mmCIF file of C-alpha atoms in Angstrom:
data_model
loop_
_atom_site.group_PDB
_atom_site.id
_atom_site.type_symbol
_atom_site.label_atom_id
_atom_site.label_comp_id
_atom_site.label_asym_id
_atom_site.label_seq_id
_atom_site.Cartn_x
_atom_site.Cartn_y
_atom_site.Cartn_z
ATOM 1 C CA UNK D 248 -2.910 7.605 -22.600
ATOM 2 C CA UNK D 249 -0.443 5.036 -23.795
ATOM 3 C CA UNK D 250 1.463 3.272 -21.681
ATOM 4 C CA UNK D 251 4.779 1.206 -23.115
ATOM 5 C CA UNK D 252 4.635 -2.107 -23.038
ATOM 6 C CA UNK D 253 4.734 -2.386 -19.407
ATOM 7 C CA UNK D 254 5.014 -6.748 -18.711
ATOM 8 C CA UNK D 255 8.205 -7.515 -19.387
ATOM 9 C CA UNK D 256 9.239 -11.615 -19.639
ATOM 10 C CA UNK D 257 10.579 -12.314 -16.253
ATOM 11 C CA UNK D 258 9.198 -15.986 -15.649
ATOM 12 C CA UNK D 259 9.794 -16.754 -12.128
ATOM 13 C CA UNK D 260 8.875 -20.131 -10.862
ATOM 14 C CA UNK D 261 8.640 -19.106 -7.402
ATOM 15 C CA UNK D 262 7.056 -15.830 -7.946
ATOM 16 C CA UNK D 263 3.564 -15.206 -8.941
ATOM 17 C CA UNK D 264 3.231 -11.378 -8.165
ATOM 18 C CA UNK D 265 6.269 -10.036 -9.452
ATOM 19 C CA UNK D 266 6.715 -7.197 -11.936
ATOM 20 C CA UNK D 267 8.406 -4.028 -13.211
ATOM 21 C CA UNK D 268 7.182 -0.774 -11.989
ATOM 22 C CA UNK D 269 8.123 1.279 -14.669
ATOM 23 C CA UNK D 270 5.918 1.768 -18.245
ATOM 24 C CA UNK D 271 3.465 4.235 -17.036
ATOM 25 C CA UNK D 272 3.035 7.075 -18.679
ATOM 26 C CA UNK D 273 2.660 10.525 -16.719
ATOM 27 C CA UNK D 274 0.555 13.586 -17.303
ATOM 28 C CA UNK D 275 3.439 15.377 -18.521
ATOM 29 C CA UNK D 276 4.169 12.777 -21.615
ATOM 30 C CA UNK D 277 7.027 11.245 -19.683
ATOM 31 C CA UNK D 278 7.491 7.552 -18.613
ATOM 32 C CA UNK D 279 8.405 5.990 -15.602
ATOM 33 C CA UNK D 280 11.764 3.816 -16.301
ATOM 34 C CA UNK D 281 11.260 0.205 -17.046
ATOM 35 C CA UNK D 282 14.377 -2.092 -15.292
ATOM 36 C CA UNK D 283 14.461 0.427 -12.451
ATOM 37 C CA UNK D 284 12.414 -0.895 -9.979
ATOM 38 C CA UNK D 285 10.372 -3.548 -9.440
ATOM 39 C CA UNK D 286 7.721 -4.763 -7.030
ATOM 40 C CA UNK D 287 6.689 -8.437 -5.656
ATOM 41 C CA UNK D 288 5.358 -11.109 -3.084
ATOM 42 C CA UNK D 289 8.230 -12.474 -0.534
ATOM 43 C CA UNK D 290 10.811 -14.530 -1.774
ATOM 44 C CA UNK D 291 10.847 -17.698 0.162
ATOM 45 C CA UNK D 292 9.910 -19.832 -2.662
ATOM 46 C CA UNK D 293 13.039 -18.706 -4.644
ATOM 47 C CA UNK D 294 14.764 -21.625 -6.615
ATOM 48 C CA UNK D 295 18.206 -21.171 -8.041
ATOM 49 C CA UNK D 296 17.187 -20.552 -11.395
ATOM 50 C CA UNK D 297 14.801 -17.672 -10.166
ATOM 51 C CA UNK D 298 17.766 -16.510 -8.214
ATOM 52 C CA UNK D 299 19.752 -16.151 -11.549
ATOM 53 C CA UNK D 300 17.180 -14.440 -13.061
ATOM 54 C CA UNK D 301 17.065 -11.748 -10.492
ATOM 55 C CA UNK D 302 20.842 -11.513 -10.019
ATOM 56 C CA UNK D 303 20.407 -10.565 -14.017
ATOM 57 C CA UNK D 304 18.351 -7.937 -13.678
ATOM 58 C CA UNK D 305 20.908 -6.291 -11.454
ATOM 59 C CA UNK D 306 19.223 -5.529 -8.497
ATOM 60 C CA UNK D 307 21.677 -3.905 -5.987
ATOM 61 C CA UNK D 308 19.076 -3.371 -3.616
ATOM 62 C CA UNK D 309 16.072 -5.506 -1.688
ATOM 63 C CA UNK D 310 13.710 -3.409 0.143
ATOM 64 C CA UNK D 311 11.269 -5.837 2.372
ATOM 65 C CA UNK D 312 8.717 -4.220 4.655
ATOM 66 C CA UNK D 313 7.583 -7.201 5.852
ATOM 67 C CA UNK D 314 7.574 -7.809 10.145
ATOM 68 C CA UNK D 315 10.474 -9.592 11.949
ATOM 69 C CA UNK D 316 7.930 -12.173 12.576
ATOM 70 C CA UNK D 317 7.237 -12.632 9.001
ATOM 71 C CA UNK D 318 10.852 -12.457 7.760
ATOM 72 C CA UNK D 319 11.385 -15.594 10.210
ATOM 73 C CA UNK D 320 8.639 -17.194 9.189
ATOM 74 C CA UNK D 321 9.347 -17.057 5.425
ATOM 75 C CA UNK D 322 13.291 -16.214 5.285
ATOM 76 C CA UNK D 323 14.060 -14.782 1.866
ATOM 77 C CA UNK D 324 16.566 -17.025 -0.071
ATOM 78 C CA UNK D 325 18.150 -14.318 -2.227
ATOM 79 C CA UNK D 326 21.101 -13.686 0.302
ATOM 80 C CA UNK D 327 22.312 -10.145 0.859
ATOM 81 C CA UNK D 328 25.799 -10.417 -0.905
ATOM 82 C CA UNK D 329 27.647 -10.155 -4.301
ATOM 83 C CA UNK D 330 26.204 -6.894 -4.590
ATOM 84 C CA UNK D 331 22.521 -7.041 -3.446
ATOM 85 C CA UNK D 332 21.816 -5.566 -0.121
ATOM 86 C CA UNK D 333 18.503 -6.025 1.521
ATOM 87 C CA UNK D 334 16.640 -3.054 4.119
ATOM 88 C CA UNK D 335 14.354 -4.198 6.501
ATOM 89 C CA UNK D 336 11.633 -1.828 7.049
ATOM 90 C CA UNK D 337 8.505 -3.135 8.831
ATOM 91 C CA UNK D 338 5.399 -1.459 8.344
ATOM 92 C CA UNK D 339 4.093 -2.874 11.351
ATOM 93 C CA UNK D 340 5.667 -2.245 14.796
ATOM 94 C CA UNK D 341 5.750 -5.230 17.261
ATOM 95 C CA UNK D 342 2.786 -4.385 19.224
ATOM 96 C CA UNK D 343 0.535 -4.421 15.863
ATOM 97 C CA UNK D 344 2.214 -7.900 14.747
ATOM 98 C CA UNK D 345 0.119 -10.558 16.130
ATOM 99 C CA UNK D 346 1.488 -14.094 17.125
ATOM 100 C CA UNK D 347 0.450 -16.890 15.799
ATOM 101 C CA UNK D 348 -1.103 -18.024 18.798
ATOM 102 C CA UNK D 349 -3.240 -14.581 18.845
ATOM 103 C CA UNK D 350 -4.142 -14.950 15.659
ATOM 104 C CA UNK D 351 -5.793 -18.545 15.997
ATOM 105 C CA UNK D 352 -7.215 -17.258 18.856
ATOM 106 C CA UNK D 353 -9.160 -14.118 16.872
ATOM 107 C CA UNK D 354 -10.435 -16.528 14.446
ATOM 108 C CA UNK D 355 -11.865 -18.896 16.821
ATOM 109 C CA UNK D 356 -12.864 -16.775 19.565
ATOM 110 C CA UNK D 357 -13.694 -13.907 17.697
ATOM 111 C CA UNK D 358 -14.767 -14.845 14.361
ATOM 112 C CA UNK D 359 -18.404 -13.874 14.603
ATOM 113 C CA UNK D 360 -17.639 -10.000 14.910
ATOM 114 C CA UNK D 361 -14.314 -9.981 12.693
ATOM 115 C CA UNK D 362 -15.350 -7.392 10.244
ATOM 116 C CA UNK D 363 -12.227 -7.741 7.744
ATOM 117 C CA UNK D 364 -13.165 -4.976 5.238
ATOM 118 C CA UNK D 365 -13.019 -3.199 8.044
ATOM 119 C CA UNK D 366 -9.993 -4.206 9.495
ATOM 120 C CA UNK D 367 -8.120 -3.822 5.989
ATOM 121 C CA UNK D 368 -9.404 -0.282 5.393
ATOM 122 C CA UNK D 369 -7.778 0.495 9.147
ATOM 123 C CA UNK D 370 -4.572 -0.898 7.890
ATOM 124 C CA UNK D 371 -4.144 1.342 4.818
ATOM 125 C CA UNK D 372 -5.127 4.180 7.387
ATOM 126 C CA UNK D 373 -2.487 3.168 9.170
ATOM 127 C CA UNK D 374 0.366 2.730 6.589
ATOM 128 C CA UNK D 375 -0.375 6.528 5.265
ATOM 129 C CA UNK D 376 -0.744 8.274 8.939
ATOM 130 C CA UNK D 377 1.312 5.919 11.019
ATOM 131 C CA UNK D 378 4.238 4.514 9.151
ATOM 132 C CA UNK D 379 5.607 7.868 7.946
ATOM 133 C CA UNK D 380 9.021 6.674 9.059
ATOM 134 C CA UNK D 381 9.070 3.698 6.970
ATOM 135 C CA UNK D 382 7.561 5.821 3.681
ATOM 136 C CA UNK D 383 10.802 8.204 4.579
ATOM 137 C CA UNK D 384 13.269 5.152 4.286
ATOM 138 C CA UNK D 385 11.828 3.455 1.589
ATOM 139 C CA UNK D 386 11.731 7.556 -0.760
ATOM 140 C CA UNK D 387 15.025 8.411 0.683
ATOM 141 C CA UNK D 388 16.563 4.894 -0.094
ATOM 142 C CA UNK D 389 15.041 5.314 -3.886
ATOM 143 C CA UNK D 390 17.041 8.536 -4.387
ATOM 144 C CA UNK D 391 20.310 6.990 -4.081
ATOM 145 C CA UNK D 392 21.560 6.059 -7.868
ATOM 146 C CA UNK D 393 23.529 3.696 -6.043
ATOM 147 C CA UNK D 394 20.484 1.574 -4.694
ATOM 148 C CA UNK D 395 18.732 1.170 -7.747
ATOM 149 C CA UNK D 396 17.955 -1.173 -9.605
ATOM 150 C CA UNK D 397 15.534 -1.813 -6.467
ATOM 151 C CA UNK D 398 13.326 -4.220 -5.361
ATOM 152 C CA UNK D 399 10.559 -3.787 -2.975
ATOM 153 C CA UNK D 400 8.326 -6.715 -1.417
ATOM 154 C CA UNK D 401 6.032 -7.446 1.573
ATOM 155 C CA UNK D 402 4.634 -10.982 2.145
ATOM 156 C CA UNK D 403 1.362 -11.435 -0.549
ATOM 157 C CA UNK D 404 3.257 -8.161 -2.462
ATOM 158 C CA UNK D 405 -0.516 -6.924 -2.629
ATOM 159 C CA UNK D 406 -1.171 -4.528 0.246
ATOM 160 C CA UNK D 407 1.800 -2.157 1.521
ATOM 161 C CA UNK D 408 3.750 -3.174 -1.604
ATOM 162 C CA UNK D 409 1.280 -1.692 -3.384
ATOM 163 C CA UNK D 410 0.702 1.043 -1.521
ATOM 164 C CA UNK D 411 4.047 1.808 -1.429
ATOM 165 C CA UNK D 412 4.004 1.848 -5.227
ATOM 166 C CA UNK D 413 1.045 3.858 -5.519
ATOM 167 C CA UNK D 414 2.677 6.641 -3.655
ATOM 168 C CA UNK D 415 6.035 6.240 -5.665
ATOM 169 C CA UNK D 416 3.746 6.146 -8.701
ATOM 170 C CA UNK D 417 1.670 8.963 -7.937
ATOM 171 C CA UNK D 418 4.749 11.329 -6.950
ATOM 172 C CA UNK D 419 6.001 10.555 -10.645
ATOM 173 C CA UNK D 420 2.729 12.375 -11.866
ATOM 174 C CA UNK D 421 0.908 9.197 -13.263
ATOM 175 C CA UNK D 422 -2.661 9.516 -13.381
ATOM 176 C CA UNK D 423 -4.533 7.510 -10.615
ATOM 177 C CA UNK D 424 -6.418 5.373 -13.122
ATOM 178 C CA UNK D 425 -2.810 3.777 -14.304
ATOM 179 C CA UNK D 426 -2.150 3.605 -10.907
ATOM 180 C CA UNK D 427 -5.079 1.853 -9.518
ATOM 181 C CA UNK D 428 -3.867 -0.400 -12.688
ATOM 182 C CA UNK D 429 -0.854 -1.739 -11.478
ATOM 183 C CA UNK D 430 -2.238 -2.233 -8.190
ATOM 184 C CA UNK D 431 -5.341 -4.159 -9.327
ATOM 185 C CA UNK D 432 -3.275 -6.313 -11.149
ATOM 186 C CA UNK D 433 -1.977 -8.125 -7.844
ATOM 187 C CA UNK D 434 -5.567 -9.952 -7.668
ATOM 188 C CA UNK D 435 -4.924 -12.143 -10.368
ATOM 189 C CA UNK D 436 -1.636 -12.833 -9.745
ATOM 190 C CA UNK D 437 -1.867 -14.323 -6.494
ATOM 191 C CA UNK D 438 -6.018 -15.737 -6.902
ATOM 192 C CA UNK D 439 -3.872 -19.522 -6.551
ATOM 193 C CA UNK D 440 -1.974 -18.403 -3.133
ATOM 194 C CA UNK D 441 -5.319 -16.725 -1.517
ATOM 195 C CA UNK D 442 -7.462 -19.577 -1.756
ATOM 196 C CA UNK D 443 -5.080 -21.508 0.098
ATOM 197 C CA UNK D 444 -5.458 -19.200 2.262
ATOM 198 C CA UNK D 445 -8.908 -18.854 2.160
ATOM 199 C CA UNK D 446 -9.006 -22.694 3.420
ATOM 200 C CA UNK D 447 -6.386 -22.140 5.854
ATOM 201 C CA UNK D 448 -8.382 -19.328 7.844
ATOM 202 C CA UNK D 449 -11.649 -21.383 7.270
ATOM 203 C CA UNK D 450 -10.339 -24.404 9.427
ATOM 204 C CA UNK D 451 -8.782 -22.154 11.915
ATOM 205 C CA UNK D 452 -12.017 -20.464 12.621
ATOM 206 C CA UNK D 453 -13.393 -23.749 13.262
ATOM 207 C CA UNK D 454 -15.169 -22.966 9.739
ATOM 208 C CA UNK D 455 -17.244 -20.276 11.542
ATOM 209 C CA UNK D 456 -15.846 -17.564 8.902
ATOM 210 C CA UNK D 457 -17.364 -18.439 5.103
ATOM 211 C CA UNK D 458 -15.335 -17.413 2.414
ATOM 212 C CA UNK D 459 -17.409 -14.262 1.297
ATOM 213 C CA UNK D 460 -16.645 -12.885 4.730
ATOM 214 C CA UNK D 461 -12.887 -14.150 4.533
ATOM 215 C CA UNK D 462 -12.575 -11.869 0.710
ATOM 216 C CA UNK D 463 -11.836 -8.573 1.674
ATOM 217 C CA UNK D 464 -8.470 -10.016 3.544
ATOM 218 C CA UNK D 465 -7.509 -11.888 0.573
ATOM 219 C CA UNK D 466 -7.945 -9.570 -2.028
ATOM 220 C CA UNK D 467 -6.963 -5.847 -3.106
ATOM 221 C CA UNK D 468 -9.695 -3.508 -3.653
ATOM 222 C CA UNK D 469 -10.401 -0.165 -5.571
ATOM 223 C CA UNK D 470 -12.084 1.227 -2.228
ATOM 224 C CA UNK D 471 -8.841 0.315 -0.283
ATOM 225 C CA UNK D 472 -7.304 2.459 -2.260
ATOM 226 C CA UNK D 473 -9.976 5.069 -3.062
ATOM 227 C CA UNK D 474 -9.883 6.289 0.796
ATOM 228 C CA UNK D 475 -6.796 5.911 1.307
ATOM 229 C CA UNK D 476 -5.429 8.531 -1.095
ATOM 230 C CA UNK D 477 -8.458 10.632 -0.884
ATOM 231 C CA UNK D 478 -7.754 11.229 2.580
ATOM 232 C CA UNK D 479 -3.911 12.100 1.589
ATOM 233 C CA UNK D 480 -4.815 14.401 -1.026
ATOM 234 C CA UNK D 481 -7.572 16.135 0.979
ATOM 235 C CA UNK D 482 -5.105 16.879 3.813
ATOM 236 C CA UNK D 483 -2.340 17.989 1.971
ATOM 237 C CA UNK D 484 -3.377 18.357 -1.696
ATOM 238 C CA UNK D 485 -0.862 16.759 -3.313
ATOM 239 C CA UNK D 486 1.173 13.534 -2.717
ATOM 240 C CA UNK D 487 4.179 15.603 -3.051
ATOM 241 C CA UNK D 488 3.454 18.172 -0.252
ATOM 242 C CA UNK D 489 2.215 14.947 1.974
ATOM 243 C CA UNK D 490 5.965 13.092 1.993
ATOM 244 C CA UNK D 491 7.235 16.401 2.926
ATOM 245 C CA UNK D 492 4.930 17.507 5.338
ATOM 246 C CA UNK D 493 3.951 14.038 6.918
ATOM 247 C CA UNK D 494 6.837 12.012 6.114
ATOM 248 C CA UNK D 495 9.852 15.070 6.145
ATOM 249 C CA UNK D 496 11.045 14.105 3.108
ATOM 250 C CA UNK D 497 13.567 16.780 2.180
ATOM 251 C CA UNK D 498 12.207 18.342 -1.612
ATOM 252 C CA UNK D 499 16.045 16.882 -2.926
ATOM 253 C CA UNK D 500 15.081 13.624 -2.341
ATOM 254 C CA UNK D 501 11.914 13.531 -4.340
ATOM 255 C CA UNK D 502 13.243 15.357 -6.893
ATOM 256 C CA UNK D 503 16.240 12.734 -7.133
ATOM 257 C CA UNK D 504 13.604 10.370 -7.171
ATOM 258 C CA UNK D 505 11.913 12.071 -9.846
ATOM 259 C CA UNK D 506 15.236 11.745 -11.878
ATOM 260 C CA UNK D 507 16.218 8.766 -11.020
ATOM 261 C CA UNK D 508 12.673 6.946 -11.906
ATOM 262 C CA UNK D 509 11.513 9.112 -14.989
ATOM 263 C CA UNK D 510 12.523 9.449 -18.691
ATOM 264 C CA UNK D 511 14.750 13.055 -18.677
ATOM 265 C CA UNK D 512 12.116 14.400 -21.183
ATOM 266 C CA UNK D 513 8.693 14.703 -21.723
ATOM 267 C CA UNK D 514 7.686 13.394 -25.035
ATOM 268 C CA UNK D 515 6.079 16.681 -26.796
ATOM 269 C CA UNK D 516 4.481 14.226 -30.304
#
């Protein structure tokens, strides 16, 4: 299945995980729009010549599912104005967000049973059967011609960005192998950032964590998203019927999705 040429030259100097969403072909010989939504890391690092460059790709909406804890920590420097709006949507509520004092706290006092495979696989469990809510405002938000060209973004723009995407992308009808594509991709775009972080976590355990047990935290993984969507699709069977039935998404919305995100026809050569 050929995809069209999906990397498109946005250079960003303060974004490493950045990128288009569209390209992908679907089952049906359609392609998801290029220029119509996009997908990245947060964007503290911004400089003003990044800033120009996203202003000229039109974006009219910023969608950032990132924690009030996290948007203070890192304040995004593209300021809502002159026609970009940004949506706060948290996929975490406050008593999942841990402080910063907690969190030194789990790696020192708890680092010899922090199992973080684990604790990742709970989070994608999470973001498909506990932030319905937030999947609701981020499809219903997508329908709106009005929003779009779109921009969503968490913090690494790894984990419920690209779950987020996945979902988007697999409600377009592209086949889970491109998906798993797009979301794979993430791992070497931000290798640079996560071994910072890698050290970082090391000398807040008090080195007590090595880095092969510190990986599955820093890193997306097919498995993460393996179980994930299994478990969607064996409950409800198809993505579609889950945003309805879990996240009561009204069938207009998808379909304006649908419209607003694919090619009007399916190529039939």
């Amino acid at each position: 299945m050929k995809n069209r040429q999906i990397e498109a030259s946005h250079s960003f100097a303060g974004l490493s995980n950045f990128r288009d969403v569209g390209g992908r072909k679907t089952e049906d010989g359609r392609y998801v729009k290029q220029g119509v939504l996009y997908r990245s890391e947060d964007l503290s690092r911004l400089t003003e010549e990044d800033i120009e460059v996203m202003r000229g790709l039109g974006i009219r909406m910023v969608i950032d599912v990132r924690t009030a804890g996290e948007r203070k920590s890192k304040p995004s420097k593209l300021a809502t104005g002159q026609g970009i709006t940004t949506i706060n949507l948290p996929f975490m509520d406050r008593s999942q967000e841990l402080t910063r004092l907690q969190f030194f706290s789990m790696l020192t006092l708890r680092a010899r049973e922090l199992d973080f495979e684990k604790i990742m696989k709970d989070m994608y469990d999470k973001m498909a059967f506990d932030s319905q809510r937030q999947i609701q405002g981020v499809i219903t938000l997508l329908a709106q011609q009005t929003n779009l060209p779109a921009l969503i973004h968490c913090t690494g723009g790894k984990d419920r960005t690209g779950f987020l995407c996945a979902v988007i992308l697999l409600l377009l009808g592209v086949p889970y192998a491109q998906v798993l594509d797009d979301y794979l991709l993430s791992n070497d775009r931000i290798a640079h950032r996560m071994k910072r972080m890698e050290r970082f976590i090391r000398i807040a355990s008090l080195f007590q964590l090595s880095p092969e047990r510190i990986k599955p935290l820093l890193e997306v993984r097919r498995d993460y998203l393996d179980d994930v969507m299994q478990a969607v699709l064996a409950r409800h069977g198809t993505m579609e019927a889950y945003l309805m039935s879990d996240c009561q998404i009204d069938q207009k919305d998808l379909q304006q999705v649908k419209q607003r995100l694919l090619d009007d026809e399916a190529i039939t050569r």
